[in-house]
Structure formats: structure tokens, C-alpha cells
PDB file of C-alpha atoms in Angstrom:
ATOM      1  CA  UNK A  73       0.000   0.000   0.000  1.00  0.00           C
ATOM      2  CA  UNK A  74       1.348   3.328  -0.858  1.00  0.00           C
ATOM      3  CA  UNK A  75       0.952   6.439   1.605  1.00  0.00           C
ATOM      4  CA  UNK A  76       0.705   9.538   0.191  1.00  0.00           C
ATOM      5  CA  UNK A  77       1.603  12.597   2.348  1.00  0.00           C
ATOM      6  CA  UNK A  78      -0.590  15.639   1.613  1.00  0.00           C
ATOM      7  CA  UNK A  79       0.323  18.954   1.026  1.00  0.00           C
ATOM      8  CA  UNK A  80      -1.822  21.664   0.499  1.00  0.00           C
ATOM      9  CA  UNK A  81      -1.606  24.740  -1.070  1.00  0.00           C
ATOM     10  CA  UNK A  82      -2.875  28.355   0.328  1.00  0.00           C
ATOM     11  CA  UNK A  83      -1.302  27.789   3.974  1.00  0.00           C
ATOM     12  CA  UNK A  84      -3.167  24.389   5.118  1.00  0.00           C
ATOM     13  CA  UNK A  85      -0.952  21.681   6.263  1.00  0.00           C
ATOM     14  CA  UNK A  86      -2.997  17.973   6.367  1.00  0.00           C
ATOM     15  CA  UNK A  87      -2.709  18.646  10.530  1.00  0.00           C
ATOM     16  CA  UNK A  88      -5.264  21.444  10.054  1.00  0.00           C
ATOM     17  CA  UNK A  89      -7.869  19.553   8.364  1.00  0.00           C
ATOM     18  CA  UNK A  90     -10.871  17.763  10.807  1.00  0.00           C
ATOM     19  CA  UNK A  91     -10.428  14.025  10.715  1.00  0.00           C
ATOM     20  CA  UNK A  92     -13.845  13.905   8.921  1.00  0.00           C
ATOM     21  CA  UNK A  93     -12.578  16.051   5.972  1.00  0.00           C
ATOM     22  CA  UNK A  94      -9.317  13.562   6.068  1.00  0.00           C
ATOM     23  CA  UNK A  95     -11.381  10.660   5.934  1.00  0.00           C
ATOM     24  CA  UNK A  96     -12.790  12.117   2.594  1.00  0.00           C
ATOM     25  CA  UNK A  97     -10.137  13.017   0.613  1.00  0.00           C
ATOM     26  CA  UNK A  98      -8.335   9.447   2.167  1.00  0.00           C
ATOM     27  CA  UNK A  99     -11.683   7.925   0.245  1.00  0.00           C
ATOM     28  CA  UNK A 100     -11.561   9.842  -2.481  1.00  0.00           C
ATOM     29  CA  UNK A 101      -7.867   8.880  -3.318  1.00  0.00           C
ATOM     30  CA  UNK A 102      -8.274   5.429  -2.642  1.00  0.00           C
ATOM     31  CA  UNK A 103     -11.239   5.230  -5.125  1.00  0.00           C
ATOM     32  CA  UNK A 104     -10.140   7.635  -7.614  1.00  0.00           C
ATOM     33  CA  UNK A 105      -7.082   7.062  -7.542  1.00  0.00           C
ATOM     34  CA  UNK A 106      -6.890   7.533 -11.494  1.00  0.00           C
ATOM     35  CA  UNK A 107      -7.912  11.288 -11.130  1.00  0.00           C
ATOM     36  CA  UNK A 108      -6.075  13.914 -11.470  1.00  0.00           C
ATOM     37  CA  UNK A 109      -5.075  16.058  -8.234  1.00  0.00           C
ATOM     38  CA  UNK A 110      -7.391  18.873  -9.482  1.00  0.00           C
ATOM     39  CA  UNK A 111     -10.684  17.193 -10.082  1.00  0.00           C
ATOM     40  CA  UNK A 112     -10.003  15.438  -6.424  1.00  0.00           C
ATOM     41  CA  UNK A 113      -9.703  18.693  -4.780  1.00  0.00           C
ATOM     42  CA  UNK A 114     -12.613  20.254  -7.023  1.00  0.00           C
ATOM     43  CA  UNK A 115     -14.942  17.611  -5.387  1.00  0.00           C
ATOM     44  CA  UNK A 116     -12.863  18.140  -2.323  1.00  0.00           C
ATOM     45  CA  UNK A 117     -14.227  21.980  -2.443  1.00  0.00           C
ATOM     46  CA  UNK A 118     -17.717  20.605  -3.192  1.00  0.00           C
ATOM     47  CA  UNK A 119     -17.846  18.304  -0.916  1.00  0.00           C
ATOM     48  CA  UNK A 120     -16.917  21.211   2.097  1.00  0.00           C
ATOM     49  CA  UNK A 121     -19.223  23.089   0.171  1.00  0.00           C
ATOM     50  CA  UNK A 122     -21.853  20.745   0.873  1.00  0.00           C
ATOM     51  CA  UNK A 123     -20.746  20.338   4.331  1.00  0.00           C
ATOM     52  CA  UNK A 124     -21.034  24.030   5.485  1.00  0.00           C
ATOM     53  CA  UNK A 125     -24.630  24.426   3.972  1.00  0.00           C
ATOM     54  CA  UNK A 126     -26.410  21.282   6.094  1.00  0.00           C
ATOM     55  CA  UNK A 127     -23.546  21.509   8.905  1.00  0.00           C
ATOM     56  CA  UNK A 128     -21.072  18.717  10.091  1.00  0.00           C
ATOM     57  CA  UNK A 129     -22.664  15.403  10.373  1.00  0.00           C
ATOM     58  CA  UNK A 130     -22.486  15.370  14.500  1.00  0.00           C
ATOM     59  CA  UNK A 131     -24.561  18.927  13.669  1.00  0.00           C
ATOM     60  CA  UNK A 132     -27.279  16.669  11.465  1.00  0.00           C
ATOM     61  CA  UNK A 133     -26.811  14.497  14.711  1.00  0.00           C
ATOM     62  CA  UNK A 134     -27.385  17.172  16.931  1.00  0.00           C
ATOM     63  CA  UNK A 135     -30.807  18.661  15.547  1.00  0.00           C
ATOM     64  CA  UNK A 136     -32.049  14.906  14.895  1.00  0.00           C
ATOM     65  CA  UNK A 137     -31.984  14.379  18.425  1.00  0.00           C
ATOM     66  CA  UNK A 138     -33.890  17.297  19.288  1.00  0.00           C
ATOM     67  CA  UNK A 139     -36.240  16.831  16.768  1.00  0.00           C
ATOM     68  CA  UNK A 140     -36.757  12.819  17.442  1.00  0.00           C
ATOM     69  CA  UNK A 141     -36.490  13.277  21.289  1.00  0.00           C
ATOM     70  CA  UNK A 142     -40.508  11.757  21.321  1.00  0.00           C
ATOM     71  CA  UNK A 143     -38.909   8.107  20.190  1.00  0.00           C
ATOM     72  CA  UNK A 144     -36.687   8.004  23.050  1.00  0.00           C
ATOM     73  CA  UNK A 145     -38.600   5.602  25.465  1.00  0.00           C
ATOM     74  CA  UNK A 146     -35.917   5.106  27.752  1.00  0.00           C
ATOM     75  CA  UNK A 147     -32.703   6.878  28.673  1.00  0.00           C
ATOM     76  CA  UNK A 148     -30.935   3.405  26.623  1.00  0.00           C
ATOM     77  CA  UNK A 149     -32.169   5.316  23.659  1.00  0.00           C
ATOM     78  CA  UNK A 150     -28.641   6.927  24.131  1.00  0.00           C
ATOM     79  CA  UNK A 151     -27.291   3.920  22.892  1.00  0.00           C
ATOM     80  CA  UNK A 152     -28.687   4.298  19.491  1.00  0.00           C
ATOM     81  CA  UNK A 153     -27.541   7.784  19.596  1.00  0.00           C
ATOM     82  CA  UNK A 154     -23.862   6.479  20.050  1.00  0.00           C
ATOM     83  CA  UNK A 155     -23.900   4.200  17.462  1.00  0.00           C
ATOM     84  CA  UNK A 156     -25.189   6.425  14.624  1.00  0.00           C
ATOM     85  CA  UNK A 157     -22.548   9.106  15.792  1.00  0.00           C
ATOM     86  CA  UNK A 158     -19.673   6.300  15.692  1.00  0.00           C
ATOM     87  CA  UNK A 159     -20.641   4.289  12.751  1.00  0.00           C
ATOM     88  CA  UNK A 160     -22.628   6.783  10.449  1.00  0.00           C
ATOM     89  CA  UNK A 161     -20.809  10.817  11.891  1.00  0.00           C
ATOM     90  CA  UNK A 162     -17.400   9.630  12.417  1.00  0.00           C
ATOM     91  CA  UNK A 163     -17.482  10.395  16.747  1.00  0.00           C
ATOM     92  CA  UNK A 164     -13.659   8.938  16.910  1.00  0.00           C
ATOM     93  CA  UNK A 165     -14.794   8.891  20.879  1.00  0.00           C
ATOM     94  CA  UNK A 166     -15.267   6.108  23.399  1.00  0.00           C
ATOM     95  CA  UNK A 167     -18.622   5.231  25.053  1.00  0.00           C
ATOM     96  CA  UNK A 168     -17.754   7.131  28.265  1.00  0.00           C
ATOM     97  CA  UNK A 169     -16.074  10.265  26.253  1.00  0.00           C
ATOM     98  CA  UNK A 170     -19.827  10.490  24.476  1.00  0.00           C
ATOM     99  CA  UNK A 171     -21.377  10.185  27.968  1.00  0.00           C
ATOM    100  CA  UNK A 172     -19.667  12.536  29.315  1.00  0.00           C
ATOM    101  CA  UNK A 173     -19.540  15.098  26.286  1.00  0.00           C
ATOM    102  CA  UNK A 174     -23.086  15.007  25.728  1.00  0.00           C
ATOM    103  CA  UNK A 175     -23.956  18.391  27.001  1.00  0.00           C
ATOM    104  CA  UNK A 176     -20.500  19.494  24.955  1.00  0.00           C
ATOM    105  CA  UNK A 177     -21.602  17.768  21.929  1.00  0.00           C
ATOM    106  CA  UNK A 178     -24.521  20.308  21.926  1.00  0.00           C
ATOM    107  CA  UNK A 179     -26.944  16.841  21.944  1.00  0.00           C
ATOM    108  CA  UNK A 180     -30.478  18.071  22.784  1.00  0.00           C
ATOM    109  CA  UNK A 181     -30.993  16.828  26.472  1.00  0.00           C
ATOM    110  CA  UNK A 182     -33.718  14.611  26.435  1.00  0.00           C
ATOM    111  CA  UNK A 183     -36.325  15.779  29.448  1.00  0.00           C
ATOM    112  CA  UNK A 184     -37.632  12.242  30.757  1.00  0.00           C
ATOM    113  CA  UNK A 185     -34.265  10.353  29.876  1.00  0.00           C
ATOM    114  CA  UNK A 186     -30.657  11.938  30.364  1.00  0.00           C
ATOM    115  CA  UNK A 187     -27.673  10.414  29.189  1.00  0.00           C
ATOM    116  CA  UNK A 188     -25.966   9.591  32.301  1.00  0.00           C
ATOM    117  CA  UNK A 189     -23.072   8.090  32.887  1.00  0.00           C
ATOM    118  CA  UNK A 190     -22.720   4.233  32.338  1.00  0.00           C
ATOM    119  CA  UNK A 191     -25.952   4.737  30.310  1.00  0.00           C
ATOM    120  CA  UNK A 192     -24.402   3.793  26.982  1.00  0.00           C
ATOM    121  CA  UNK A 193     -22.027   1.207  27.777  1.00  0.00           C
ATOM    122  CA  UNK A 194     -25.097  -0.805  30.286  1.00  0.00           C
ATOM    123  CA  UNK A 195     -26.982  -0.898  27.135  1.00  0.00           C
ATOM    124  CA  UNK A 196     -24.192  -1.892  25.219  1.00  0.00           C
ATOM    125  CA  UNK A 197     -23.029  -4.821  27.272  1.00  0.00           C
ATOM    126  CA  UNK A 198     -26.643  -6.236  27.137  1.00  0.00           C
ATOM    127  CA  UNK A 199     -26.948  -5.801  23.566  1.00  0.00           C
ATOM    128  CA  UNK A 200     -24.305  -7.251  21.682  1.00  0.00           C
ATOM    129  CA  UNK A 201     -25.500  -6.751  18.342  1.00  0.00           C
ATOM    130  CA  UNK A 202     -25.285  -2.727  19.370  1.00  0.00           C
ATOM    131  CA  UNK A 203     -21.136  -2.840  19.293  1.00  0.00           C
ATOM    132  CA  UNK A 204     -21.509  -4.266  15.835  1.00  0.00           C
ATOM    133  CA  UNK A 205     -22.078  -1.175  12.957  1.00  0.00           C
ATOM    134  CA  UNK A 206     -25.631   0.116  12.803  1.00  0.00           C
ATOM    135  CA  UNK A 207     -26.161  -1.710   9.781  1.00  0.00           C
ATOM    136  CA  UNK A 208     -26.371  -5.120  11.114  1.00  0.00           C
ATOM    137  CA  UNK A 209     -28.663  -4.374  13.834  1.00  0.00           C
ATOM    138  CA  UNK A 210     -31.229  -5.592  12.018  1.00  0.00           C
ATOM    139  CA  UNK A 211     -30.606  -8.996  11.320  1.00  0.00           C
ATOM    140  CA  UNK A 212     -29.123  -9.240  14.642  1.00  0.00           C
ATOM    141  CA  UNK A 213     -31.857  -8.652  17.059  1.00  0.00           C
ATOM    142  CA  UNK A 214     -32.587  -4.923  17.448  1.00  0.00           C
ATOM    143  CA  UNK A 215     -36.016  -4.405  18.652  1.00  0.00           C
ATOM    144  CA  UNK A 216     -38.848  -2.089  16.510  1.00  0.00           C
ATOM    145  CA  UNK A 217     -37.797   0.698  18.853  1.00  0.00           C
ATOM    146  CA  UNK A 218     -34.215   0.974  18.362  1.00  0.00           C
ATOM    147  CA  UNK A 219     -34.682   0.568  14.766  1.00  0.00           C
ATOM    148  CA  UNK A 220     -37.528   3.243  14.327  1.00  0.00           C
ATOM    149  CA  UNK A 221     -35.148   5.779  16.142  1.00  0.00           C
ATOM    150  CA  UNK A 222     -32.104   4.412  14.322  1.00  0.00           C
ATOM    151  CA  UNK A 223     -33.958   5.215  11.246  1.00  0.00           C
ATOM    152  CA  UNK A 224     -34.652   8.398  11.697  1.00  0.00           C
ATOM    153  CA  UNK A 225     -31.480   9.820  12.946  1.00  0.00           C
ATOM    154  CA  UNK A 226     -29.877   8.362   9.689  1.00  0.00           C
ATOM    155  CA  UNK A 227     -32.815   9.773   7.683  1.00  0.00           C
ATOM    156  CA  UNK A 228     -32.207  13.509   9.198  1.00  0.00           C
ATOM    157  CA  UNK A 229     -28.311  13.021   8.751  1.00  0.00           C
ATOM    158  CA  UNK A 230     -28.494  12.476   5.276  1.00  0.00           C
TER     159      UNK A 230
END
């Protein structure tokens, strides 16, 4: 495998870049690899374009939750909340970090069921499917509730 070391024009160094906007261009090299460096960073441009008109993907996350805080039915709910940030927003963070940043992620408090701490990794630990990626929940025992909130956190994100 061949790694590529970026540098970028107009004063950014790779170091400055959010890991999600890293994670991009690392996907858009790998699959287009064939392109040349200026159509990359044209969809590059698009892409942040894009970005800063429907916010970061933890922002999408952000306003979901506040606007799908009435399919919470317990304060496990969290739990789905964790694994869209991890496995569909990128949140590079542990259980306990997202516990505890919660408040700092700007995540709409839910009235009848804060995310406390613990409240992610309990739910976790008796739900095995849950530390697999959100995709094979499904087939692996979620139940209607997780999926109908799982769905529409993923629907609002985009």
C-alpha cells in the first residue's frame, strides 16, 4: 500500500484539516485514484461546500436528536444515539467520552431520559449486536424501537 503525504496549497498543512474532511479526501484517493489532483480537490471543495450548507454530520446528529427526542422511550435510547454518531458521523470517541460530552456535543438533552453516565455502555453490554455497525442491527436482534429511532437519525443526517 502506498501512503501519500498531503500537502496543500494556500497555507493548510494535512494537521489542520478535521479528521472527517481527512477521511474524505483518504476515500476519495483510494477510489479515484486515477484522477487527477485537481478534479479530487474540485470535489474536495464541493464536498466542504456541501458540508457548510447542512452543517457537520455530528450537527445533522445534533438537531435529529432534538427533533426525534418523542422516540426516546428510555434513557438506553442513548445507545442508538452512540452508534449512529460512531458508525454513520465519524465520533472517533469512546462510550464514556460520548457520555460525558453530551452536554459538549450540543446533543439536545432529552427531558424524561438523560444520558448519564454508564448509560451507553449498560446498554451496550446487554446488547451485543449494538457494538456491531448500525447496519447489522437488524438482522441481529434490534427491537422495533431501536430501529424506528435508528432510522430516523440516519434519515435527518443524510
Amino acid at each position: 500500500m502506498i501512503k501519500m503525504k498531503m500537502n496543500f496549497v494556500d497555507g493548510f498543512s494535512g494537521s489542520e484539516l478535521d479528521p472527517m474532511i481527512e477521511m474524505v479526501v483518504r476515500a476519495i484517493v483510494k477510489r479515484l485514484a486515477h484522477k487527477a489532483v485537481d478534479e479530487c480537490m474540485d470535489m474536495v471543495r464541493e464536498l466542504m461546500a456541501q458540508r457548510q450548507e447542512k452543517g457537520t454530520p455530528m450537527q445533522q446528529l445534533t438537531r435529529a436528536v432534538g427533533e426525534g427526542s418523542h422516540l426516546f422511550w428510555a434513557a438506553s435510547a442513548w445507545a442508538v444515539v452512540y452508534g449512529v454518531a460512531r458508525d454513520v458521523c465519524g465520533y472517533p470517541g469512546s462510550m464514556t467520552d460520548f457520555e460525558r460530552n453530551v452536554t459538549m456535543l450540543k446533543l439536545a438533552p432529552t427531558k424524561d431520559y438523560p444520558c448519564e453516565p454508564k448509560t451507553v455502555s449498560r446498554t451496550m453490554s446487554n446488547h451485543t449486536y449494538m457494538r456491531m455497525h448500525v447496519d447489522k442491527w437488524k438482522d441481529n436482534g434490534a427491537s422495533e424501537r431501536e430501529l424506528r429511532l435508528l432510522d430516523f437519525l440516519r434519515q435527518k443526517i443524510g
